[in-house]
Tab-separated table of C-alpha atoms in Angstrom:
chain	number	residue	atom	x	y	z
A	156	MET	CA	-83.405	52.327	69.903
A	157	SER	CA	-85.515	53.378	66.837
A	158	GLU	CA	-82.728	55.189	64.774
A	159	LEU	CA	-79.908	52.548	65.729
A	160	GLY	CA	-82.391	49.803	64.104
A	161	GLU	CA	-82.359	51.864	60.668
A	162	LEU	CA	-79.180	52.695	61.007
A	163	ASP	CA	-78.234	48.736	59.760
A	164	ARG	CA	-81.332	48.411	57.570
A	165	PRO	CA	-80.280	47.674	54.370
A	166	GLY	CA	-80.620	50.271	51.929
A	167	THR	CA	-79.602	51.229	47.835
A	168	PRO	CA	-76.617	53.319	47.963
A	169	ASP	CA	-77.150	56.881	46.822
A	170	SER	CA	-73.456	58.040	45.644
A	171	PRO	CA	-70.798	55.814	43.097
A	172	GLY	CA	-68.469	56.600	46.258
A	173	ALA	CA	-67.088	54.262	47.993
A	174	TRP	CA	-69.419	53.488	51.318
A	175	ASP	CA	-66.566	53.723	54.083
A	176	ASP	CA	-62.406	54.602	55.086
A	177	HIS	CA	-63.008	50.291	54.996
A	178	SER	CA	-65.389	49.832	51.928
A	179	GLU	CA	-62.761	52.592	49.925
A	180	GLU	CA	-59.270	50.770	50.650
A	181	TRP	CA	-61.202	47.125	49.879
A	182	LEU	CA	-62.080	48.137	46.133
A	183	MET	CA	-58.642	49.813	45.365
A	184	GLY	CA	-57.028	46.310	46.401
A	185	THR	CA	-59.187	45.089	44.376
A	186	ALA	CA	-59.326	47.517	40.993
A	187	GLU	CA	-55.656	46.550	41.200
A	188	THR	CA	-55.497	42.866	40.869
A	189	ASP	CA	-57.682	43.117	38.017
A	190	VAL	CA	-55.864	45.737	36.133
A	191	GLN	CA	-53.014	43.057	36.919
A	192	ASP	CA	-54.239	39.754	35.618
A	193	THR	CA	-55.837	41.981	32.560
A	194	GLU	CA	-52.131	43.189	31.437
A	195	SER	CA	-51.000	39.067	32.192
A	196	ASN	CA	-53.936	37.459	30.507
A	197	VAL	CA	-52.381	39.570	27.363
A	198	ARG	CA	-49.168	39.341	27.949
A	199	GLY	CA	-49.774	35.499	27.103
A	200	ALA	CA	-52.093	35.695	24.604
A	201	GLN	CA	-48.426	36.985	23.508
A	202	THR	CA	-46.613	34.563	24.411
A	203	GLU	CA	-49.273	31.895	22.816
A	204	ALA	CA	-49.437	33.895	19.805
A	205	GLU	CA	-45.460	34.329	19.978
A	206	ALA	CA	-45.255	30.220	19.431
A	207	ASP	CA	-47.738	30.209	17.141
A	208	VAL	CA	-46.068	31.283	14.662
A	209	ARG	CA	-43.038	30.000	14.991
A	210	ASP	CA	-44.495	26.655	15.130
A	211	ALA	CA	-45.480	27.807	11.424
A	212	GLU	CA	-42.385	27.838	10.605
A	213	THR	CA	-40.586	25.258	12.015
A	214	THR	CA	-43.464	23.145	10.292
A	215	GLN	CA	-43.229	25.341	7.197
A	216	THR	CA	-39.339	24.538	6.792
A	217	VAL	CA	-39.625	20.925	7.839
A	218	SER	CA	-41.726	20.664	4.628
A	219	GLN	CA	-39.589	21.978	2.038
A	220	PRO	CA	-36.743	19.641	0.613
A	221	SER	CA	-33.148	19.372	2.652
A	222	THR	CA	-30.858	21.301	0.704
A	223	PRO	CA	-26.918	19.184	0.566
A	224	SER	CA	-25.674	21.255	3.458
A	225	THR	CA	-28.314	20.332	5.478
A	226	ARG	CA	-28.680	16.461	4.886
A	227	ALA	CA	-25.217	16.617	5.346
A	228	ALA	CA	-25.383	18.669	9.241
A	229	ARG	CA	-28.751	16.422	9.475
A	230	ARG	CA	-26.745	13.264	9.012
A	231	GLY	CA	-23.234	14.319	11.238
A	232	THR	CA	-21.492	11.631	13.059
A	233	ALA	CA	-24.703	9.155	12.034
A	234	ASP	CA	-22.677	8.979	8.300
A	235	PRO	CA	-20.455	6.659	8.364
A	236	VAL	CA	-19.131	7.368	4.093
A	237	LYS	CA	-18.375	10.842	5.656
A	238	ALA	CA	-16.093	10.320	8.907
A	239	LEU	CA	-14.497	7.499	6.412
A	240	MET	CA	-13.429	10.574	3.695
A	241	HIS	CA	-12.023	12.323	6.669
A	242	ARG	CA	-9.356	10.071	7.953
A	243	HIS	CA	-8.870	9.843	4.666
A	244	ARG	CA	-9.058	12.692	3.018
A	245	GLU	CA	-5.805	13.217	0.983
A	246	LEU	CA	-6.752	10.212	-0.187
A	247	CYS	CA	-9.721	11.281	-1.291
A	248	GLU	CA	-8.983	15.059	-2.475
A	249	ARG	CA	-5.830	13.458	-5.441
A	250	ALA	CA	-6.602	10.207	-6.785
A	251	VAL	CA	-8.662	11.216	-10.743
A	252	ASP	CA	-10.798	7.905	-10.428
A	253	PRO	CA	-12.562	5.666	-7.980
A	254	LEU	CA	-10.070	2.631	-9.028
A	255	GLU	CA	-7.704	5.339	-7.436
A	256	ILE	CA	-10.050	5.674	-4.201
A	257	ALA	CA	-10.787	1.831	-3.982
A	258	ALA	CA	-6.816	1.135	-3.841
A	259	GLY	CA	-5.812	3.068	-1.715
A	260	LEU	CA	-8.568	1.829	0.891
A	261	GLU	CA	-7.038	-1.985	-0.228
A	262	ALA	CA	-3.894	-1.024	0.836
A	263	HIS	CA	-4.963	0.512	4.194
A	264	GLY	CA	-6.835	-2.712	4.808
A	265	VAL	CA	-10.228	-2.150	3.425
A	266	THR	CA	-12.084	-5.232	2.249
A	267	ASP	CA	-15.265	-6.126	0.971
A	268	ARG	CA	-16.679	-6.883	3.915
A	269	THR	CA	-15.617	-3.924	5.289
A	270	ALA	CA	-17.660	-2.361	3.392
A	271	ALA	CA	-20.464	-4.098	4.061
A	272	ARG	CA	-20.418	-1.925	7.220
A	273	PHE	CA	-20.491	0.632	5.212
A	274	ARG	CA	-23.861	-0.673	3.813
A	275	HIS	CA	-22.017	-0.656	-0.207
A	276	ARG	CA	-20.882	-4.121	-1.460
A	277	ASP	CA	-17.910	-4.107	-1.810
A	278	VAL	CA	-15.506	-1.630	-2.081
A	279	PHE	CA	-14.840	-0.316	-5.833
A	280	SER	CA	-18.862	0.383	-4.224
A	281	LEU	CA	-17.625	1.993	-1.485
A	282	ALA	CA	-14.612	3.855	-3.838
A	283	GLU	CA	-17.985	5.171	-6.198
A	284	GLU	CA	-19.663	6.852	-3.033
A	285	MET	CA	-16.609	8.330	-1.879
A	286	HIS	CA	-15.394	9.814	-5.405
A	287	ALA	CA	-18.187	10.941	-6.153
A	288	ARG	CA	-18.623	13.263	-2.965
A	289	VAL	CA	-15.836	14.595	-3.649
A	290	SER	CA	-16.102	15.633	-6.905
A	291	ARG	CA	-19.157	17.693	-5.436
A	292	ASP	CA	-17.252	19.722	-3.472
A	293	ALA	CA	-14.587	19.772	-5.810
A	294	GLU	CA	-14.419	23.237	-5.730
A	295	THR	CA	-13.043	23.139	-1.250
A	296	ALA	CA	-9.501	21.605	-2.987
A	297	PRO	CA	-7.639	21.827	-6.294
A	298	ARG	CA	-7.957	18.638	-7.932
A	299	PRO	CA	-4.101	17.492	-9.192
A	300	ALA	CA	-3.174	16.092	-12.666
A	301	PRO	CA	-2.964	13.013	-13.297
A	302	PRO	CA	0.496	11.039	-13.298
A	303	ALA	CA	1.395	11.595	-17.018
A	304	ALA	CA	2.231	8.260	-18.493
A	305	SER	CA	5.506	6.718	-18.311
A	306	GLY	CA	7.905	5.813	-20.908
A	307	VAL	CA	10.773	4.575	-21.961
A	308	ARG	CA	13.991	6.293	-21.462
A	309	ALA	CA	17.302	5.789	-22.454
A	310	ASP	CA	19.091	6.766	-18.573
A	311	TRP	CA	18.026	3.580	-17.241
A	312	VAL	CA	18.331	2.001	-20.523
A	313	LEU	CA	21.689	1.914	-21.027
A	314	LEU	CA	22.309	1.580	-17.374
A	315	SER	CA	20.820	-1.982	-17.130
A	316	VAL	CA	22.924	-2.442	-20.046
A	317	LEU	CA	25.968	-1.841	-18.342
A	318	PRO	CA	26.894	-4.368	-15.425
A	319	GLY	CA	26.695	-6.929	-18.879
A	320	ALA	CA	28.577	-4.728	-20.260
A	321	LEU	CA	31.687	-4.697	-18.624
A	322	CYS	CA	31.386	-8.352	-16.819
A	323	ALA	CA	32.035	-9.360	-20.200
A	324	ALA	CA	34.760	-7.636	-20.633
A	325	THR	CA	36.348	-8.635	-17.707
A	326	VAL	CA	35.956	-11.901	-18.773
A	327	ALA	CA	37.565	-11.704	-22.102
A	328	GLY	CA	40.517	-10.128	-19.986
A	329	LEU	CA	40.210	-12.758	-17.522
A	330	HIS	CA	41.070	-15.404	-20.359
A	331	LEU	CA	44.409	-13.645	-22.339
A	332	THR	CA	45.977	-12.679	-18.736
A	333	GLU	CA	48.100	-14.035	-16.475
A	334	GLY	CA	49.218	-14.213	-12.947
A	335	ARG	CA	49.124	-10.562	-11.133
A	336	ILE	CA	48.057	-9.265	-13.663
A	337	ARG	CA	44.850	-10.784	-14.043
A	338	LEU	CA	44.231	-10.199	-10.354
A	339	ALA	CA	43.965	-6.884	-10.040
A	340	LEU	CA	42.374	-6.804	-13.584
A	341	ALA	CA	39.603	-10.277	-11.601
A	342	THR	CA	39.560	-7.308	-8.713
A	343	LEU	CA	39.013	-4.269	-11.049
A	344	GLY	CA	36.089	-5.948	-12.568
A	345	ALA	CA	34.469	-6.933	-10.043
A	346	LEU	CA	34.418	-3.812	-8.601
A	347	ALA	CA	33.153	-2.447	-11.562
A	348	VAL	CA	30.034	-4.901	-12.548
A	349	VAL	CA	28.756	-3.878	-8.658
A	350	LEU	CA	28.873	-0.942	-9.039
A	351	ALA	CA	27.430	-1.176	-11.765
A	352	VAL	CA	24.777	-3.302	-11.088
A	353	ARG	CA	23.894	-1.310	-7.611
A	354	ALA	CA	23.295	1.963	-10.479
A	355	ALA	CA	20.771	-0.960	-12.767
A	356	LEU	CA	19.274	-1.489	-9.676
A	357	GLY	CA	18.920	2.681	-8.464
A	358	ARG	CA	17.411	3.866	-11.635
A	359	GLY	CA	14.115	2.967	-13.704
A	360	PRO	CA	11.870	-0.294	-13.130
A	361	LEU	CA	13.893	-1.746	-11.025
A	362	SER	CA	14.670	0.677	-8.230
A	363	ALA	CA	13.291	-0.165	-5.322
A	364	ARG	CA	9.985	2.191	-4.051
A	365	SER	CA	8.182	1.853	-0.555
A	366	ARG	CA	5.514	2.139	-0.852
A	367	PRO	CA	4.025	5.563	1.840
A	368	GLU	CA	2.785	5.207	5.152
A	369	SER	CA	1.911	9.254	4.680
A	370	PRO	CA	0.624	10.234	1.040
A	371	GLY	CA	3.740	11.788	-0.045
A	372	THR	CA	6.579	10.400	0.632
A	373	TYR	CA	8.100	7.332	-0.988
A	374	PRO	CA	11.358	6.447	0.606
A	375	SER	CA	13.314	4.470	-1.671
A	376	ARG	CA	15.534	1.569	0.398
A	377	THR	CA	16.505	-2.025	0.001
A	378	PRO	CA	16.339	-4.093	3.521
A	379	ALA	CA	20.370	-4.411	4.271
A	380	SER	CA	19.431	-8.512	4.526
A	381	THR	CA	18.223	-8.623	1.046
A	382	ARG	CA	21.682	-7.401	-0.226
A	383	ALA	CA	23.355	-9.338	1.842
A	384	TRP	CA	21.671	-13.082	1.102
A	385	THR	CA	20.983	-12.011	-2.489
A	386	SER	CA	25.198	-11.601	-2.434
A	387	TRP	CA	25.629	-15.135	-0.724
A	388	LEU	CA	23.486	-16.706	-3.625
A	389	LEU	CA	25.923	-14.881	-6.726
A	390	ALA	CA	29.149	-16.497	-4.923
A	391	TYR	CA	27.596	-19.810	-4.263
A	392	ALA	CA	26.617	-19.340	-7.720
A	393	LEU	CA	30.780	-18.494	-8.970
A	394	LEU	CA	32.359	-21.394	-6.306
A	395	GLY	CA	29.670	-22.894	-4.724
A	396	ASP	CA	29.920	-26.285	-7.093
A	397	GLY	CA	33.849	-26.480	-6.369
A	398	LEU	CA	34.006	-26.059	-3.151
A	399	LEU	CA	31.303	-28.129	-2.101
A	400	THR	CA	32.618	-31.164	-4.444
A	401	ALA	CA	35.885	-30.131	-2.266
A	402	ALA	CA	35.135	-30.611	0.416
A	403	LEU	CA	32.922	-34.236	0.199
A	404	THR	CA	36.666	-35.458	-1.178
A	405	ASP	CA	39.229	-34.451	-0.016
A	406	GLY	CA	37.535	-30.898	3.135
A	407	PRO	CA	39.247	-28.141	4.084
A	408	ASP	CA	42.938	-28.890	2.181
A	409	GLY	CA	40.950	-28.421	-1.382
A	410	PHE	CA	39.455	-24.989	-0.355
A	411	PRO	CA	42.115	-23.129	-2.389
A	412	ALA	CA	42.613	-25.358	-5.722
A	413	ALA	CA	38.180	-25.115	-6.043
A	414	LEU	CA	39.309	-20.673	-5.611
A	415	ARG	CA	41.344	-20.669	-8.741
A	416	GLU	CA	38.844	-23.004	-10.540
A	417	LEU	CA	36.305	-20.076	-10.942
A	418	SER	CA	33.165	-19.814	-12.685
A	419	THR	CA	33.233	-17.007	-14.808
A	420	GLY	CA	29.683	-18.862	-17.447
A	421	PRO	CA	27.700	-17.857	-14.362
A	422	ALA	CA	28.284	-14.673	-13.077
A	423	LEU	CA	28.381	-13.939	-17.260
A	424	VAL	CA	23.879	-15.072	-18.018
A	425	LEU	CA	22.994	-12.868	-14.717
A	426	THR	CA	25.047	-10.200	-15.204
A	427	LEU	CA	23.453	-9.890	-18.728
A	428	SER	CA	20.018	-10.706	-17.811
A	429	CYS	CA	20.453	-6.903	-15.775
A	430	ALA	CA	18.886	-5.529	-19.530
A	431	PRO	CA	15.473	-8.790	-20.097
A	432	ALA	CA	14.656	-8.457	-16.400
A	433	ALA	CA	14.636	-4.090	-16.469
A	434	TRP	CA	12.567	-4.456	-19.601
A	435	CYS	CA	10.168	-7.743	-18.619
A	436	ALA	CA	9.585	-5.549	-15.566
A	437	HIS	CA	9.058	-2.681	-17.634
A	438	LEU	CA	5.958	-4.503	-19.406
A	439	PHE	CA	4.154	-5.783	-16.579
A	440	ALA	CA	4.346	-2.245	-14.897
A	441	ALA	CA	2.998	-0.443	-17.614
A	442	GLY	CA	0.470	-2.796	-18.010
A	443	ALA	CA	-0.771	-2.782	-15.124
A	444	ARG	CA	-0.752	0.768	-15.394
A	445	ARG	CA	-3.423	0.103	-18.404
A	446	LYS	CA	-4.737	-2.283	-17.045
A	447	LEU	CA	-5.576	0.063	-13.587
A	448	ALA	CA	-7.084	2.821	-15.877
A	449	ALA	CA	-8.987	0.105	-18.113
A	450	SER	CA	-10.829	-1.233	-15.354
A	451	ARG	CA	-13.546	-0.816	-12.942
A	452	GLY	CA	-13.828	-3.095	-10.367
A	453	LEU	CA	-10.596	-5.020	-8.167
A	454	ALA	CA	-11.348	-8.502	-9.103
A	455	ASP	CA	-11.553	-7.919	-12.909
A	456	PHE	CA	-7.878	-6.334	-11.862
A	457	THR	CA	-6.318	-8.863	-10.559
A	458	ALA	CA	-7.838	-11.533	-13.013
A	459	ALA	CA	-6.081	-8.910	-16.254
A	460	VAL	CA	-2.677	-8.268	-14.502
A	461	LYS	CA	-1.918	-12.038	-13.863
A	462	PRO	CA	-1.256	-13.155	-16.735
A	463	LEU	CA	1.230	-10.373	-17.219
A	464	LEU	CA	3.369	-11.363	-13.956
A	465	LEU	CA	3.212	-15.350	-15.724
A	466	GLY	CA	3.923	-13.896	-18.715
A	467	ALA	CA	6.225	-11.189	-18.052
A	468	VAL	CA	8.690	-14.180	-15.864
A	469	ALA	CA	7.788	-16.143	-19.004
A	470	LEU	CA	9.498	-14.105	-20.975
A	471	PHE	CA	12.632	-13.926	-18.500
A	472	LEU	CA	13.127	-17.250	-18.157
A	473	CYS	CA	13.475	-18.242	-21.321
A	474	VAL	CA	15.506	-14.934	-22.502
A	475	SER	CA	18.121	-16.752	-19.275
A	476	SER	CA	17.938	-19.523	-21.430
A	477	VAL	CA	18.732	-19.014	-24.123
A	478	LEU	CA	22.247	-16.580	-22.674
A	479	VAL	CA	23.159	-19.456	-20.629
A	480	ALA	CA	23.152	-21.275	-24.398
A	481	LEU	CA	25.615	-19.171	-25.718
A	482	CYS	CA	27.366	-18.266	-22.711
A	483	ALA	CA	28.439	-22.102	-22.591
A	484	THR	CA	29.767	-21.723	-26.799
A	485	VAL	CA	31.030	-18.930	-26.100
A	486	LEU	CA	33.315	-19.625	-23.461
A	487	HIS	CA	33.470	-23.013	-24.363
A	488	GLU	CA	32.947	-24.420	-21.039
A	489	PRO	CA	29.872	-25.835	-19.044
A	490	VAL	CA	27.269	-23.981	-17.290
A	491	ALA	CA	25.311	-25.232	-15.759
A	492	TYR	CA	21.242	-23.847	-16.867
A	493	THR	CA	18.615	-25.224	-14.043
A	494	THR	CA	21.363	-23.400	-11.833
A	495	THR	CA	21.434	-20.004	-13.101
A	496	VAL	CA	17.740	-19.889	-14.723
A	497	THR	CA	16.438	-20.695	-11.157
A	498	LEU	CA	18.667	-18.131	-9.408
A	499	GLY	CA	17.924	-15.385	-12.605
A	500	ALA	CA	14.122	-16.585	-11.474
A	501	LEU	CA	14.612	-15.931	-7.677
A	502	LEU	CA	15.902	-12.643	-8.098
A	503	LEU	CA	13.798	-11.203	-11.017
A	504	LEU	CA	10.426	-11.887	-8.200
A	505	ALA	CA	12.130	-11.781	-5.252
A	506	ARG	CA	13.674	-7.487	-6.906
A	507	LEU	CA	9.434	-6.795	-8.063
A	508	LEU	CA	7.712	-7.377	-4.706
A	509	THR	CA	10.866	-5.399	-4.074
A	510	THR	CA	9.510	-2.579	-5.950
A	511	HIS	CA	7.127	-2.450	-5.751
A	512	GLY	CA	7.116	-1.929	-1.481
A	513	PHE	CA	6.058	-5.432	-0.239
A	514	THR	CA	10.512	-6.177	1.349
A	515	HIS	CA	10.089	-8.632	3.642
A	516	ALA	CA	8.573	-11.723	1.966
A	517	PRO	CA	11.867	-11.575	-0.043
A	518	ALA	CA	14.651	-11.468	2.745
A	519	VAL	CA	13.015	-14.110	4.141
A	520	VAL	CA	13.029	-16.401	1.075
A	521	LEU	CA	15.858	-15.193	0.053
A	522	GLY	CA	17.738	-15.861	4.102
A	523	ALA	CA	16.366	-19.546	3.516
A	524	ALA	CA	17.799	-20.253	0.643
A	525	ALA	CA	20.896	-19.316	1.971
A	526	ALA	CA	20.963	-20.920	4.570
A	527	ALA	CA	19.946	-24.224	2.456
A	528	GLU	CA	22.639	-23.994	0.402
A	529	ALA	CA	25.580	-22.316	3.381
A	530	THR	CA	24.102	-25.990	5.495
A	531	THR	CA	24.425	-28.138	2.692
A	532	LEU	CA	28.325	-26.706	2.840
A	533	ALA	CA	28.472	-26.963	5.915
A	534	ALA	CA	27.818	-30.567	6.638
A	535	ALA	CA	29.671	-32.255	3.909
A	536	LEU	CA	32.908	-30.492	5.936
A	537	ALA	CA	31.487	-31.888	9.168
A	538	SER	CA	31.093	-35.106	7.418
A	539	ARG	CA	35.591	-35.345	7.880
A	540	LEU	CA	35.436	-35.346	11.771
A	541	PRO	CA	35.321	-38.186	13.347
A	542	GLY	CA	32.312	-40.221	13.853
A	543	CYS	CA	30.060	-37.334	11.801
A	544	ALA	CA	30.431	-39.226	8.905
A	545	PHE	CA	26.285	-40.017	8.244
A	546	LEU	CA	26.067	-35.747	8.197
A	547	ALA	CA	26.925	-36.185	4.116
A	548	ALA	CA	25.098	-38.689	3.729
A	549	PRO	CA	21.990	-36.667	2.239
A	550	VAL	CA	23.869	-34.085	0.883
A	551	ASP	CA	26.058	-37.351	-1.151
A	552	ALA	CA	22.536	-38.447	-1.910
A	553	VAL	CA	21.534	-35.478	-3.974
A	554	VAL	CA	24.875	-34.734	-6.118
A	555	ALA	CA	24.899	-38.617	-7.004
A	556	ALA	CA	21.504	-37.645	-8.493
A	557	CYS	CA	21.640	-34.391	-9.710
A	558	GLY	CA	25.516	-33.096	-9.778
A	559	PRO	CA	27.017	-30.818	-7.472
A	560	ALA	CA	25.129	-28.450	-9.126
A	561	GLY	CA	21.478	-30.145	-7.963
A	562	ILE	CA	21.692	-28.420	-4.250
A	563	PRO	CA	21.634	-24.655	-5.549
A	564	ALA	CA	19.389	-25.590	-8.128
A	565	ALA	CA	16.434	-26.854	-5.829
A	566	ALA	CA	17.452	-24.281	-3.104
A	567	CYS	CA	16.407	-21.579	-5.722
A	568	GLY	CA	14.580	-23.294	-7.676
A	569	VAL	CA	11.622	-23.719	-4.200
A	570	ALA	CA	12.764	-20.396	-2.697
A	571	ALA	CA	11.156	-19.223	-6.626
A	572	LEU	CA	8.311	-20.816	-6.832
A	573	LEU	CA	8.003	-19.409	-2.822
A	574	LEU	CA	8.024	-16.044	-4.446
A	575	LEU	CA	5.727	-16.491	-7.940
A	576	LEU	CA	2.935	-17.484	-5.808
A	577	HIS	CA	3.719	-15.103	-3.104
A	578	ALA	CA	3.177	-12.434	-6.250
A	579	THR	CA	0.343	-13.341	-7.591
A	580	ARG	CA	-1.482	-12.079	-4.863
A	581	SER	CA	0.414	-9.155	-3.809
A	582	LEU	CA	1.828	-8.177	-7.049
A	583	THR	CA	-1.981	-8.364	-8.906
A	584	ARG	CA	-3.279	-5.703	-5.907
A	585	ALA	CA	-4.292	-2.318	-6.861
A	586	SER	CA	-2.919	-0.665	-4.140
A	587	ALA	CA	0.970	-2.009	-5.789
A	588	HIS	CA	0.295	0.026	-8.550
A	589	ALA	CA	-2.041	2.730	-7.546
A	590	ILE	CA	0.831	5.287	-6.432
A	591	PRO	CA	2.174	6.817	-8.481
A	592	GLY	CA	6.126	6.780	-7.988
A	593	GLU	CA	9.358	6.984	-10.093
A	594	PRO	CA	8.580	6.900	-14.263
A	595	VAL	CA	9.972	3.411	-15.252
């Protein structure tokens, strides 16, 4: 027993090795664990050091001033002006000044109220930022050269004089011939005048150029309804007064005699007016383009162009009045001043609006004037029916007060006034003149 007690008595180990097999296993497991813990600590320390380095680099990058490309990348979709520039990319690339961009935005419905959502006081301020940002990135796309200033061209000058010259020759021939020769001359002369008017309206400042829906397309179209109503108004100017008088007095039986009494004065005045109409349209377009280049805002441009429009219309009215007096003197026949002058002003305003792409209003207003004349003539004819005499009461009142010419004068005068009011709003916008078309 004493020997067993001595084995259990604690003592100091006398060797560096393990005491027994179990202690050796335990000692080896503890050593491996310590090595693994040490390696994990080292890797964690390295990871923390790398993270600290990245944080330092990020802090240094943020502290440095950002470049334009960095700012653009940071804005991304949060930059509404950039999105607007992308939407109107071709407009911004081909614009030569901020006002052209402003005119294009205005044509697409962007107003000062819309510009306020882009943190700008008006459309022009928004266009200035867009133009500045496009100019800064000009190396991405070549800037097109500004269009050359248009001037007077011999082709449209001669074409604008041709209808009046052919009509004057036809009228002179009608006064010198009789019978079938006179009828054939009238037919050929009318056909030649129609072709000459069409050629005059197809070139120069009176040519119709619709505003493009997409950049680079300039369709040249005059609505068929506008041509139809214009033809009716011209025909009524030649035959309407005689037909109305015959309808009120003799009914349809008096129409053959009214057709033989053709009034050539209004036709001669209107065809001769093609030349001053082309010149007035050219002066207005050229003046508007000069104002477009010199203006610094849309409101300034509108205020500067409105007197040009009113001056062009007033100049045409004066020249038309002089032509009416000259034709009445040369032909020795009465020429209605009010009817011819108001019809000429109506056709000029309708053509100006069509030329600058506003085709809907002229068609509607010309149709309303033609409908008023047709309704008057139909009421005069219907009054010949039994029990329908009351239909001619308003027509009789107007004819008794102003004569047969009072009907077309009132219809064309009101229509011309409506188109003038519409033109002062449409033709004084920068978008009506900023898109280059055919030279005038």
